[in-house]
Amino acid sequence: MRIVFSLGGSILAPDEIDEIYLGKAADFLRKISGRHSIAVVVGGGAPAREKIAQAESGLSQAAYDWIGIKATRENAKALKEKLGDSAFPQIPETLFDAQKRYGGKILVMGGTEPGHSTDAVAALLADWVSADLFINASNIDYVYDRDPKKNKDAKPIRNMGFDYIVELVAKESTCAGKYPLLDLVAAKTIQRSRIKTIILDGRNLENMENAVEGREFQGTEIN
Ligand code: UTP
């Protein structure tokens, strides 16, 4: 299968880069790359948010985005280095370069340009390479019908259609360093190209492997 992952910075770098998780994620990716073509788009996590917060005030949103992009590329570099020879040696900086390289060694990259999060980069890459599966791995176990942090009775949703995820995320506000759940560009991309998508907690790598291999898993499937 052709698979594109969006690996949330929230799990790779909840504070600084989590070396233990990085090692386990690299093992997982190496293992499944024997059977599947893989690209991983890495998020910025706490380092991105800290650098955006520490930057001088009054910059444009695009300038703050650019600080975030550089942080995502640093995280991508850390994962690529952990993967060693299993990874394509360069970190593509554009979707055009990424789609050209896809299909050989594990492709690792961060952000591309301002205006969206790495979820959008991953969804657009999934579209471009006609991926069979897009996996959005962050620190949430399911998509809920309401924000579970604010609503105790929020219900997890196991399966949903593309229109529903677009409707859900369209209500959320976004700015540099802050894209909750999935950004609208990503949601619209999977909707327009009908890309099978799974949203799950990427900290549980066994569960993620189950999702990849078509076994029972915890998470929300969108198709
Ligand atoms: P993330 O993709 O990590 O965004 O990129 P996020 O959703 O805010 O954070 P996670 O997934 O919880 O870690 C970090 C920031 O970098 C900028 C955005 O400002 C984003 O919030 N960015 C990233 C871009 O502007 N373009 C990109 O292609 C990627």
Short mmCIF file of N, CA and C in Angstrom, two decimals, residues 20-133:
data_model
loop_
_atom_site.label_atom_id
_atom_site.label_comp_id
_atom_site.label_asym_id
_atom_site.label_seq_id
_atom_site.Cartn_x
_atom_site.Cartn_y
_atom_site.Cartn_z
N ILE A 20 13.07 8.63 23.05
CA ILE A 20 12.60 7.25 23.19
C ILE A 20 11.49 6.97 22.15
N TYR A 21 10.55 7.91 22.08
CA TYR A 21 9.49 7.74 21.08
C TYR A 21 10.07 7.74 19.66
N LEU A 22 11.02 8.63 19.44
CA LEU A 22 11.63 8.74 18.11
C LEU A 22 12.23 7.40 17.67
N GLY A 23 12.92 6.75 18.59
CA GLY A 23 13.53 5.45 18.30
C GLY A 23 12.47 4.40 17.98
N LYS A 24 11.41 4.40 18.79
CA LYS A 24 10.34 3.41 18.57
C LYS A 24 9.60 3.68 17.25
N ALA A 25 9.37 4.96 16.98
CA ALA A 25 8.67 5.32 15.73
C ALA A 25 9.52 4.91 14.53
N ALA A 26 10.84 5.11 14.64
CA ALA A 26 11.74 4.73 13.53
C ALA A 26 11.69 3.21 13.33
N ASP A 27 11.69 2.44 14.42
CA ASP A 27 11.61 0.97 14.30
C ASP A 27 10.30 0.57 13.61
N PHE A 28 9.22 1.21 14.04
CA PHE A 28 7.89 0.91 13.46
C PHE A 28 7.88 1.21 11.95
N LEU A 29 8.43 2.37 11.58
CA LEU A 29 8.41 2.75 10.17
C LEU A 29 9.27 1.82 9.33
N ARG A 30 10.43 1.46 9.89
CA ARG A 30 11.31 0.52 9.18
C ARG A 30 10.59 -0.81 8.95
N LYS A 31 9.90 -1.27 10.00
CA LYS A 31 9.20 -2.56 9.92
C LYS A 31 8.13 -2.53 8.81
N ILE A 32 7.30 -1.50 8.81
CA ILE A 32 6.21 -1.52 7.82
C ILE A 32 6.69 -1.13 6.42
N SER A 33 7.87 -0.49 6.35
CA SER A 33 8.34 -0.07 5.01
C SER A 33 8.76 -1.28 4.16
N GLY A 34 8.91 -2.43 4.79
CA GLY A 34 9.17 -3.64 4.01
C GLY A 34 7.96 -4.04 3.18
N ARG A 35 6.79 -3.62 3.63
CA ARG A 35 5.55 -4.03 2.94
C ARG A 35 4.85 -2.88 2.23
N HIS A 36 5.18 -1.63 2.62
CA HIS A 36 4.43 -0.48 2.10
C HIS A 36 5.38 0.65 1.70
N SER A 37 4.90 1.52 0.78
CA SER A 37 5.64 2.75 0.46
C SER A 37 5.21 3.82 1.45
N ILE A 38 6.20 4.48 2.05
CA ILE A 38 5.89 5.34 3.19
C ILE A 38 6.44 6.77 3.01
N ALA A 39 5.62 7.75 3.35
CA ALA A 39 6.12 9.11 3.56
C ALA A 39 5.61 9.58 4.92
N VAL A 40 6.43 10.34 5.62
CA VAL A 40 6.05 10.85 6.94
C VAL A 40 6.26 12.36 6.97
N VAL A 41 5.19 13.09 7.25
CA VAL A 41 5.30 14.53 7.40
C VAL A 41 5.23 14.83 8.90
N VAL A 42 6.28 15.50 9.39
CA VAL A 42 6.46 15.64 10.83
C VAL A 42 6.02 17.04 11.29
N GLY A 43 5.30 17.09 12.40
CA GLY A 43 4.82 18.37 12.95
C GLY A 43 5.84 19.05 13.85
N GLY A 44 5.46 20.21 14.34
CA GLY A 44 6.42 21.05 15.07
C GLY A 44 6.41 20.86 16.58
N GLY A 45 5.24 20.55 17.15
CA GLY A 45 5.14 20.32 18.59
C GLY A 45 5.50 21.54 19.42
N ALA A 46 5.92 21.28 20.66
CA ALA A 46 6.22 22.37 21.60
C ALA A 46 7.35 23.28 21.09
N PRO A 47 8.43 22.73 20.48
CA PRO A 47 9.47 23.65 20.01
C PRO A 47 8.93 24.70 19.03
N ALA A 48 8.02 24.30 18.14
CA ALA A 48 7.44 25.25 17.18
C ALA A 48 6.65 26.33 17.92
N ARG A 49 5.82 25.88 18.83
CA ARG A 49 4.98 26.86 19.57
C ARG A 49 5.83 27.80 20.40
N GLU A 50 6.90 27.25 21.04
CA GLU A 50 7.77 28.11 21.86
C GLU A 50 8.48 29.14 20.99
N LYS A 51 9.00 28.69 19.85
CA LYS A 51 9.74 29.64 19.00
C LYS A 51 8.80 30.72 18.45
N ILE A 52 7.57 30.34 18.14
CA ILE A 52 6.61 31.35 17.65
C ILE A 52 6.30 32.34 18.78
N ALA A 53 6.12 31.81 20.01
CA ALA A 53 5.80 32.67 21.15
C ALA A 53 6.97 33.61 21.50
N GLN A 54 8.20 33.12 21.29
CA GLN A 54 9.38 33.94 21.65
C GLN A 54 9.76 34.95 20.58
N ALA A 55 9.20 34.80 19.39
CA ALA A 55 9.58 35.72 18.30
C ALA A 55 9.07 37.12 18.63
N GLU A 56 9.67 38.12 17.97
CA GLU A 56 9.24 39.49 18.28
C GLU A 56 7.77 39.67 17.92
N SER A 57 7.11 40.58 18.63
CA SER A 57 5.68 40.75 18.39
C SER A 57 5.45 41.61 17.15
N GLY A 58 4.26 41.49 16.62
CA GLY A 58 3.87 42.36 15.50
C GLY A 58 4.24 41.85 14.12
N LEU A 59 4.78 40.63 14.04
CA LEU A 59 5.10 40.08 12.72
C LEU A 59 3.82 39.62 12.03
N SER A 60 3.91 39.34 10.75
CA SER A 60 2.74 38.82 10.03
C SER A 60 2.51 37.36 10.42
N GLN A 61 1.31 36.87 10.19
CA GLN A 61 1.02 35.44 10.46
C GLN A 61 1.95 34.56 9.63
N ALA A 62 2.22 34.99 8.39
CA ALA A 62 3.10 34.19 7.52
C ALA A 62 4.50 34.11 8.10
N ALA A 63 4.97 35.20 8.71
CA ALA A 63 6.31 35.19 9.31
C ALA A 63 6.34 34.22 10.51
N TYR A 64 5.28 34.23 11.30
CA TYR A 64 5.22 33.26 12.42
C TYR A 64 5.14 31.83 11.87
N ASP A 65 4.36 31.67 10.82
CA ASP A 65 4.26 30.35 10.19
C ASP A 65 5.65 29.85 9.78
N TRP A 66 6.45 30.77 9.24
CA TRP A 66 7.77 30.39 8.74
C TRP A 66 8.65 29.87 9.88
N ILE A 67 8.50 30.49 11.05
CA ILE A 67 9.24 30.02 12.24
C ILE A 67 8.77 28.59 12.58
N GLY A 68 7.46 28.38 12.48
CA GLY A 68 6.91 27.04 12.73
C GLY A 68 7.44 26.03 11.71
N ILE A 69 7.50 26.43 10.46
CA ILE A 69 7.97 25.53 9.40
C ILE A 69 9.40 25.08 9.69
N LYS A 70 10.25 26.04 10.10
CA LYS A 70 11.64 25.67 10.37
C LYS A 70 11.72 24.66 11.51
N ALA A 71 10.83 24.82 12.51
CA ALA A 71 10.83 23.86 13.63
C ALA A 71 10.37 22.47 13.15
N THR A 72 9.40 22.43 12.25
CA THR A 72 8.94 21.11 11.75
C THR A 72 10.07 20.42 10.99
N ARG A 73 10.87 21.22 10.28
CA ARG A 73 11.98 20.63 9.50
C ARG A 73 13.08 20.10 10.43
N GLU A 74 13.26 20.77 11.57
CA GLU A 74 14.23 20.27 12.56
C GLU A 74 13.78 18.90 13.09
N ASN A 75 12.49 18.79 13.38
CA ASN A 75 11.96 17.51 13.87
C ASN A 75 12.07 16.43 12.79
N ALA A 76 11.80 16.84 11.54
CA ALA A 76 11.91 15.88 10.43
C ALA A 76 13.34 15.37 10.32
N LYS A 77 14.30 16.29 10.51
CA LYS A 77 15.71 15.92 10.42
C LYS A 77 16.05 14.89 11.52
N ALA A 78 15.50 15.11 12.71
CA ALA A 78 15.78 14.18 13.82
C ALA A 78 15.24 12.78 13.48
N LEU A 79 14.04 12.71 12.91
CA LEU A 79 13.47 11.40 12.56
C LEU A 79 14.25 10.77 11.40
N LYS A 80 14.59 11.58 10.43
CA LYS A 80 15.35 11.06 9.28
C LYS A 80 16.67 10.47 9.75
N GLU A 81 17.32 11.16 10.69
CA GLU A 81 18.61 10.65 11.18
C GLU A 81 18.44 9.35 11.95
N LYS A 82 17.36 9.25 12.71
CA LYS A 82 17.09 7.99 13.43
C LYS A 82 16.86 6.84 12.45
N LEU A 83 16.26 7.17 11.30
CA LEU A 83 15.97 6.12 10.32
C LEU A 83 17.21 5.68 9.55
N GLY A 84 18.24 6.52 9.59
CA GLY A 84 19.50 6.17 8.93
C GLY A 84 19.29 5.84 7.46
N ASP A 85 19.87 4.72 7.04
CA ASP A 85 19.84 4.32 5.63
C ASP A 85 18.44 4.01 5.11
N SER A 86 17.50 3.79 6.01
CA SER A 86 16.14 3.46 5.55
C SER A 86 15.42 4.68 5.00
N ALA A 87 15.96 5.89 5.31
CA ALA A 87 15.28 7.11 4.88
C ALA A 87 15.93 7.69 3.63
N PHE A 88 15.12 8.35 2.82
CA PHE A 88 15.66 9.13 1.71
C PHE A 88 16.54 10.23 2.32
N PRO A 89 17.76 10.44 1.81
CA PRO A 89 18.72 11.30 2.53
C PRO A 89 18.37 12.79 2.59
N GLN A 90 17.55 13.29 1.67
CA GLN A 90 17.19 14.72 1.75
C GLN A 90 15.80 14.89 2.37
N ILE A 91 15.59 16.10 2.90
CA ILE A 91 14.25 16.45 3.40
C ILE A 91 13.63 17.39 2.37
N PRO A 92 12.66 16.90 1.59
CA PRO A 92 12.08 17.78 0.57
C PRO A 92 11.44 19.01 1.23
N GLU A 93 11.56 20.14 0.55
CA GLU A 93 10.98 21.37 1.11
C GLU A 93 9.73 21.80 0.35
N THR A 94 9.44 21.07 -0.74
CA THR A 94 8.22 21.38 -1.49
C THR A 94 7.48 20.07 -1.77
N LEU A 95 6.18 20.21 -2.02
CA LEU A 95 5.38 19.03 -2.37
C LEU A 95 5.85 18.45 -3.70
N PHE A 96 6.26 19.36 -4.60
CA PHE A 96 6.69 18.89 -5.91
C PHE A 96 7.88 17.93 -5.78
N ASP A 97 8.87 18.35 -4.97
CA ASP A 97 10.04 17.48 -4.76
C ASP A 97 9.63 16.19 -4.05
N ALA A 98 8.75 16.32 -3.08
CA ALA A 98 8.35 15.15 -2.29
C ALA A 98 7.68 14.10 -3.18
N GLN A 99 6.76 14.54 -4.03
CA GLN A 99 6.05 13.54 -4.85
C GLN A 99 6.98 12.86 -5.85
N LYS A 100 8.04 13.59 -6.26
CA LYS A 100 9.01 12.99 -7.19
C LYS A 100 9.80 11.87 -6.52
N ARG A 101 10.07 12.07 -5.22
CA ARG A 101 10.92 11.11 -4.49
C ARG A 101 10.13 9.95 -3.91
N TYR A 102 8.83 10.10 -3.81
CA TYR A 102 8.01 9.12 -3.09
C TYR A 102 8.08 7.73 -3.74
N GLY A 103 8.14 6.70 -2.89
CA GLY A 103 8.04 5.35 -3.43
C GLY A 103 9.30 4.54 -3.24
N GLY A 104 10.41 5.17 -2.90
CA GLY A 104 11.64 4.42 -2.64
C GLY A 104 11.83 4.27 -1.14
N LYS A 105 12.90 4.89 -0.65
CA LYS A 105 13.16 4.86 0.80
C LYS A 105 12.10 5.69 1.52
N ILE A 106 12.04 5.52 2.84
CA ILE A 106 11.05 6.29 3.62
C ILE A 106 11.33 7.79 3.45
N LEU A 107 10.30 8.50 3.05
CA LEU A 107 10.46 9.93 2.79
C LEU A 107 10.01 10.70 4.04
N VAL A 108 10.88 11.57 4.54
CA VAL A 108 10.54 12.34 5.75
C VAL A 108 10.63 13.82 5.42
N MET A 109 9.64 14.60 5.82
CA MET A 109 9.68 16.04 5.58
C MET A 109 8.88 16.78 6.64
N GLY A 110 9.05 18.10 6.65
CA GLY A 110 8.26 18.94 7.55
C GLY A 110 7.33 19.81 6.74
N GLY A 111 7.23 21.08 7.13
CA GLY A 111 6.29 21.99 6.46
C GLY A 111 6.83 22.50 5.13
N THR A 112 5.96 23.14 4.37
CA THR A 112 6.33 23.62 3.04
C THR A 112 6.22 25.15 2.94
N GLU A 113 5.00 25.68 3.06
CA GLU A 113 4.84 27.13 3.00
C GLU A 113 3.78 27.59 4.01
N PRO A 114 3.72 28.91 4.29
CA PRO A 114 2.77 29.40 5.30
C PRO A 114 1.31 29.14 4.92
N GLY A 115 0.46 29.18 5.90
CA GLY A 115 -0.98 29.16 5.64
C GLY A 115 -1.70 27.90 6.06
N HIS A 116 -0.94 26.91 6.50
CA HIS A 116 -1.58 25.66 6.92
C HIS A 116 -0.64 24.91 7.84
N SER A 117 -1.04 23.72 8.27
CA SER A 117 -0.17 22.93 9.15
C SER A 117 0.44 21.77 8.35
N THR A 118 1.23 20.95 9.02
CA THR A 118 1.81 19.79 8.34
C THR A 118 0.74 18.76 7.98
N ASP A 119 -0.42 18.81 8.65
CA ASP A 119 -1.51 17.90 8.24
C ASP A 119 -1.89 18.16 6.78
N ALA A 120 -1.91 19.43 6.40
CA ALA A 120 -2.27 19.78 5.02
C ALA A 120 -1.20 19.28 4.05
N VAL A 121 0.07 19.45 4.44
CA VAL A 121 1.16 18.97 3.59
C VAL A 121 0.99 17.47 3.36
N ALA A 122 0.72 16.75 4.45
CA ALA A 122 0.60 15.29 4.35
C ALA A 122 -0.61 14.90 3.50
N ALA A 123 -1.73 15.58 3.69
CA ALA A 123 -2.93 15.25 2.91
C ALA A 123 -2.71 15.55 1.43
N LEU A 124 -2.05 16.68 1.14
CA LEU A 124 -1.78 17.03 -0.27
C LEU A 124 -0.79 16.05 -0.90
N LEU A 125 0.18 15.61 -0.10
CA LEU A 125 1.12 14.62 -0.64
C LEU A 125 0.38 13.29 -0.89
N ALA A 126 -0.49 12.94 0.03
CA ALA A 126 -1.29 11.71 -0.14
C ALA A 126 -2.10 11.80 -1.44
N ASP A 127 -2.65 12.97 -1.69
CA ASP A 127 -3.41 13.20 -2.92
C ASP A 127 -2.49 13.03 -4.14
N TRP A 128 -1.36 13.70 -4.08
CA TRP A 128 -0.46 13.74 -5.25
C TRP A 128 0.06 12.35 -5.61
N VAL A 129 0.37 11.54 -4.59
CA VAL A 129 0.95 10.21 -4.89
C VAL A 129 -0.14 9.13 -4.95
N SER A 130 -1.40 9.55 -4.95
CA SER A 130 -2.53 8.61 -4.96
C SER A 130 -2.40 7.56 -3.86
N ALA A 131 -2.20 8.04 -2.64
CA ALA A 131 -2.04 7.12 -1.51
C ALA A 131 -3.33 6.33 -1.27
N ASP A 132 -3.14 5.10 -0.80
CA ASP A 132 -4.29 4.28 -0.43
C ASP A 132 -4.79 4.67 0.95
N LEU A 133 -3.88 5.25 1.74
CA LEU A 133 -4.23 5.54 3.13
C LEU A 133 -3.46 6.76 3.63
#
